Amino acid sequence: MEGAALLADALSRINAILHRALEGAPAEMLCRMPAPHANSMAWLAWHLTRVQDDHMSDLAGQPELWTSGGWHARFGMKPNDEETGQGHTFEEVAAFKVDSPDLLLAYQDAVFARSKAYLARVRPADLDHVLDEPQYDPMPTVGVRLVSIVADNTQHAGQAIYLRGLFEAKRWTRA
């Protein structure tokens, strides 16, 4: 398996975890913050999808689906591609609300489909291409950026499914 195919598989697993975490969850559960300064399932799902959309769109040289696909409007937010949740205050996290998981999952599925299409075009040599981001030392490669996306998304999908289990008091293993 080539590196890009491996990364596509990782993103498919993240997508599946997010579906498992969110499907059937009521709005109250999705928007519940487990502690005053903790992220909700809804915010985590939105944020990880925004990160994937932002970073993958940049790598692919395409506009973000957030604005180009009108997702910002569906979420009732302004058309700002810089809005990924990075640096949100706890008040901003608490203000993020959805009525159901449907919108979150539809946006995730659209971004994931586009990510898969991009990764299908990535050749092994492309992963070594150095990105022009002098704020980092050393400057990252395409491969490093892709691993960063997977790492971020894995953490947040894991947090979301953990919260689902916490809120439902489920055990994920046999007794």
mmCIF file of C-alpha atoms in Angstrom:
data_model
loop_
_atom_site.group_PDB
_atom_site.id
_atom_site.type_symbol
_atom_site.label_atom_id
_atom_site.label_comp_id
_atom_site.label_asym_id
_atom_site.label_seq_id
_atom_site.Cartn_x
_atom_site.Cartn_y
_atom_site.Cartn_z
ATOM 1 C CA MET A 1 0.000 0.000 0.000
ATOM 2 C CA GLU A 2 1.351 3.411 -0.961
ATOM 3 C CA GLY A 3 1.517 6.227 1.573
ATOM 4 C CA ALA A 4 -1.410 8.196 0.144
ATOM 5 C CA ALA A 5 -3.616 5.088 0.162
ATOM 6 C CA LEU A 6 -2.665 4.476 3.774
ATOM 7 C CA LEU A 7 -3.660 8.047 4.659
ATOM 8 C CA ALA A 8 -6.962 7.670 2.778
ATOM 9 C CA ASP A 9 -7.651 4.527 4.808
ATOM 10 C CA ALA A 10 -6.914 6.413 8.032
ATOM 11 C CA LEU A 11 -9.341 9.181 7.032
ATOM 12 C CA SER A 12 -12.000 6.576 6.184
ATOM 13 C CA ARG A 13 -11.653 5.158 9.689
ATOM 14 C CA ILE A 14 -11.976 8.644 11.182
ATOM 15 C CA ASN A 15 -15.124 9.186 9.113
ATOM 16 C CA ALA A 16 -16.553 5.882 10.375
ATOM 17 C CA ILE A 17 -15.720 6.730 14.009
ATOM 18 C CA LEU A 18 -17.430 10.092 13.641
ATOM 19 C CA HIS A 19 -20.543 8.450 12.198
ATOM 20 C CA ARG A 20 -20.563 5.974 15.079
ATOM 21 C CA ALA A 21 -20.172 8.798 17.589
ATOM 22 C CA LEU A 22 -22.855 11.088 16.177
ATOM 23 C CA GLU A 23 -25.564 9.028 14.474
ATOM 24 C CA GLY A 24 -28.776 9.005 16.464
ATOM 25 C CA ALA A 25 -27.482 11.415 19.092
ATOM 26 C CA PRO A 26 -30.042 14.011 20.175
ATOM 27 C CA ALA A 27 -29.196 17.707 19.971
ATOM 28 C CA GLU A 28 -28.837 17.969 23.750
ATOM 29 C CA MET A 29 -26.156 15.291 23.760
ATOM 30 C CA LEU A 30 -24.353 16.705 20.720
ATOM 31 C CA CYS A 31 -24.125 20.179 22.230
ATOM 32 C CA ARG A 32 -23.460 19.150 25.838
ATOM 33 C CA MET A 33 -20.124 20.245 27.257
ATOM 34 C CA PRO A 34 -19.025 17.577 29.765
ATOM 35 C CA ALA A 35 -17.384 20.266 31.905
ATOM 36 C CA PRO A 36 -17.510 24.074 31.802
ATOM 37 C CA HIS A 37 -14.292 24.293 29.807
ATOM 38 C CA ALA A 38 -14.590 21.215 27.599
ATOM 39 C CA ASN A 39 -15.604 20.764 23.967
ATOM 40 C CA SER A 40 -18.945 19.319 22.915
ATOM 41 C CA MET A 41 -19.328 16.421 20.474
ATOM 42 C CA ALA A 42 -20.831 18.807 17.910
ATOM 43 C CA TRP A 43 -17.988 21.293 18.163
ATOM 44 C CA LEU A 44 -15.366 18.524 17.962
ATOM 45 C CA ALA A 45 -16.975 17.089 14.813
ATOM 46 C CA TRP A 46 -17.284 20.513 13.199
ATOM 47 C CA HIS A 47 -13.722 21.507 14.111
ATOM 48 C CA LEU A 48 -12.055 18.322 12.874
ATOM 49 C CA THR A 49 -13.960 18.612 9.603
ATOM 50 C CA ARG A 50 -12.988 22.264 9.242
ATOM 51 C CA VAL A 51 -9.319 21.346 9.785
ATOM 52 C CA GLN A 52 -9.529 18.606 7.154
ATOM 53 C CA ASP A 53 -11.336 20.922 4.715
ATOM 54 C CA ASP A 54 -8.883 23.776 5.291
ATOM 55 C CA HIS A 55 -5.681 21.753 5.030
ATOM 56 C CA MET A 56 -6.734 19.386 2.231
ATOM 57 C CA SER A 57 -8.127 22.242 0.142
ATOM 58 C CA ASP A 58 -4.839 24.081 0.513
ATOM 59 C CA LEU A 59 -2.846 21.018 -0.553
ATOM 60 C CA ALA A 60 -5.175 20.359 -3.498
ATOM 61 C CA GLY A 61 -5.139 24.004 -4.592
ATOM 62 C CA GLN A 62 -8.933 24.193 -4.367
ATOM 63 C CA PRO A 63 -11.292 26.523 -2.511
ATOM 64 C CA GLU A 64 -12.594 25.203 0.784
ATOM 65 C CA LEU A 65 -15.965 23.503 0.681
ATOM 66 C CA TRP A 66 -16.852 25.542 3.777
ATOM 67 C CA THR A 67 -17.439 28.596 1.604
ATOM 68 C CA SER A 68 -17.443 27.294 -1.979
ATOM 69 C CA GLY A 69 -20.007 24.631 -1.099
ATOM 70 C CA GLY A 70 -22.088 26.954 1.060
ATOM 71 C CA TRP A 71 -21.578 24.914 4.226
ATOM 72 C CA HIS A 72 -20.981 28.066 6.272
ATOM 73 C CA ALA A 73 -24.524 29.228 5.481
ATOM 74 C CA ARG A 74 -26.028 25.862 6.430
ATOM 75 C CA PHE A 75 -24.331 26.201 9.815
ATOM 76 C CA GLY A 76 -25.545 29.814 10.130
ATOM 77 C CA MET A 77 -22.003 31.169 10.091
ATOM 78 C CA LYS A 78 -20.164 33.814 8.090
ATOM 79 C CA PRO A 79 -18.245 32.853 4.916
ATOM 80 C CA ASN A 80 -14.829 32.947 6.564
ATOM 81 C CA ASP A 81 -12.319 30.286 5.504
ATOM 82 C CA GLU A 82 -10.116 31.220 8.468
ATOM 83 C CA GLU A 83 -12.834 30.032 10.875
ATOM 84 C CA THR A 84 -11.740 26.523 11.848
ATOM 85 C CA GLY A 85 -12.314 26.691 15.588
ATOM 86 C CA GLN A 86 -8.616 27.140 16.302
ATOM 87 C CA GLY A 87 -8.367 29.534 19.227
ATOM 88 C CA HIS A 88 -12.078 29.493 20.054
ATOM 89 C CA THR A 89 -12.958 30.652 23.531
ATOM 90 C CA PHE A 90 -15.062 28.422 25.751
ATOM 91 C CA GLU A 91 -17.939 30.839 25.185
ATOM 92 C CA GLU A 92 -17.630 30.314 21.419
ATOM 93 C CA VAL A 93 -17.523 26.545 21.888
ATOM 94 C CA ALA A 94 -20.626 26.709 24.105
ATOM 95 C CA ALA A 95 -22.435 28.858 21.529
ATOM 96 C CA PHE A 96 -21.927 26.281 18.756
ATOM 97 C CA LYS A 97 -25.255 24.463 18.357
ATOM 98 C CA VAL A 98 -26.811 21.961 15.958
ATOM 99 C CA ASP A 99 -30.274 20.395 15.921
ATOM 100 C CA SER A 100 -29.127 16.940 14.827
ATOM 101 C CA PRO A 101 -26.006 15.113 13.631
ATOM 102 C CA ASP A 102 -27.169 15.247 10.009
ATOM 103 C CA LEU A 103 -25.523 18.540 9.047
ATOM 104 C CA LEU A 104 -22.247 17.654 10.769
ATOM 105 C CA LEU A 105 -22.099 14.267 9.053
ATOM 106 C CA ALA A 106 -23.092 15.633 5.643
ATOM 107 C CA TYR A 107 -20.288 18.207 5.812
ATOM 108 C CA GLN A 108 -17.824 15.538 7.015
ATOM 109 C CA ASP A 109 -18.866 13.191 4.192
ATOM 110 C CA ALA A 110 -18.439 15.928 1.562
ATOM 111 C CA VAL A 111 -14.996 16.884 2.874
ATOM 112 C CA PHE A 112 -13.946 13.240 3.199
ATOM 113 C CA ALA A 113 -15.020 12.502 -0.400
ATOM 114 C CA ARG A 114 -12.934 15.415 -1.627
ATOM 115 C CA SER A 115 -9.973 14.338 0.520
ATOM 116 C CA LYS A 116 -10.154 10.820 -0.956
ATOM 117 C CA ALA A 117 -10.230 12.264 -4.482
ATOM 118 C CA TYR A 118 -7.143 14.369 -3.742
ATOM 119 C CA LEU A 119 -5.259 11.469 -2.165
ATOM 120 C CA ALA A 120 -6.042 9.269 -5.180
ATOM 121 C CA ARG A 121 -3.948 11.691 -7.272
ATOM 122 C CA VAL A 122 -1.005 11.924 -4.864
ATOM 123 C CA ARG A 123 2.108 10.066 -6.018
ATOM 124 C CA PRO A 124 4.780 8.858 -3.584
ATOM 125 C CA ALA A 125 7.175 11.626 -4.685
ATOM 126 C CA ASP A 126 4.492 14.254 -3.956
ATOM 127 C CA LEU A 127 4.664 13.404 -0.255
ATOM 128 C CA ASP A 128 8.234 14.739 -0.123
ATOM 129 C CA HIS A 129 7.334 18.126 -1.643
ATOM 130 C CA VAL A 130 8.311 20.876 0.829
ATOM 131 C CA LEU A 131 5.549 23.392 1.538
ATOM 132 C CA ASP A 132 6.411 27.090 1.503
ATOM 133 C CA GLU A 133 5.684 27.710 5.170
ATOM 134 C CA PRO A 134 8.750 29.443 6.603
ATOM 135 C CA GLN A 135 7.062 29.881 9.996
ATOM 136 C CA TYR A 136 8.002 26.228 10.607
ATOM 137 C CA ASP A 137 11.553 24.950 10.992
ATOM 138 C CA PRO A 138 11.996 22.655 9.271
ATOM 139 C CA MET A 139 9.336 23.506 6.727
ATOM 140 C CA PRO A 140 6.767 20.706 6.439
ATOM 141 C CA THR A 141 6.331 18.403 3.490
ATOM 142 C CA VAL A 142 3.020 17.336 1.985
ATOM 143 C CA GLY A 143 3.431 14.033 3.830
ATOM 144 C CA VAL A 144 4.009 15.776 7.152
ATOM 145 C CA ARG A 145 0.901 17.927 6.620
ATOM 146 C CA LEU A 146 -1.202 14.877 5.782
ATOM 147 C CA VAL A 147 -0.030 13.054 8.907
ATOM 148 C CA SER A 148 -0.841 16.205 10.903
ATOM 149 C CA ILE A 149 -4.415 16.146 9.549
ATOM 150 C CA VAL A 150 -4.802 12.476 10.452
ATOM 151 C CA ALA A 151 -3.369 13.071 13.946
ATOM 152 C CA ASP A 152 -5.684 16.035 14.631
ATOM 153 C CA ASN A 153 -8.752 14.270 13.258
ATOM 154 C CA THR A 154 -8.001 11.023 15.114
ATOM 155 C CA GLN A 155 -7.738 12.843 18.435
ATOM 156 C CA HIS A 156 -10.992 14.741 17.984
ATOM 157 C CA ALA A 157 -12.968 11.775 16.613
ATOM 158 C CA GLY A 158 -11.743 9.778 19.609
ATOM 159 C CA GLN A 159 -12.848 12.542 21.943
ATOM 160 C CA ALA A 160 -16.300 12.620 20.326
ATOM 161 C CA ILE A 161 -16.869 8.874 20.593
ATOM 162 C CA TYR A 162 -15.568 8.897 24.164
ATOM 163 C CA LEU A 163 -18.163 11.549 25.021
ATOM 164 C CA ARG A 164 -20.914 9.468 23.404
ATOM 165 C CA GLY A 165 -19.956 6.536 25.602
ATOM 166 C CA LEU A 166 -19.654 8.748 28.672
ATOM 167 C CA PHE A 167 -23.061 10.345 28.137
ATOM 168 C CA GLU A 168 -24.753 7.000 27.477
ATOM 169 C CA ALA A 169 -22.730 5.162 30.155
ATOM 170 C CA LYS A 170 -21.855 2.482 27.605
ATOM 171 C CA ARG A 171 -19.138 -0.078 27.859
ATOM 172 C CA TRP A 172 -17.202 -0.622 24.648
ATOM 173 C CA THR A 173 -15.780 -3.985 25.724
ATOM 174 C CA ARG A 174 -17.272 -7.191 27.075
ATOM 175 C CA ALA A 175 -17.889 -7.367 30.811
#
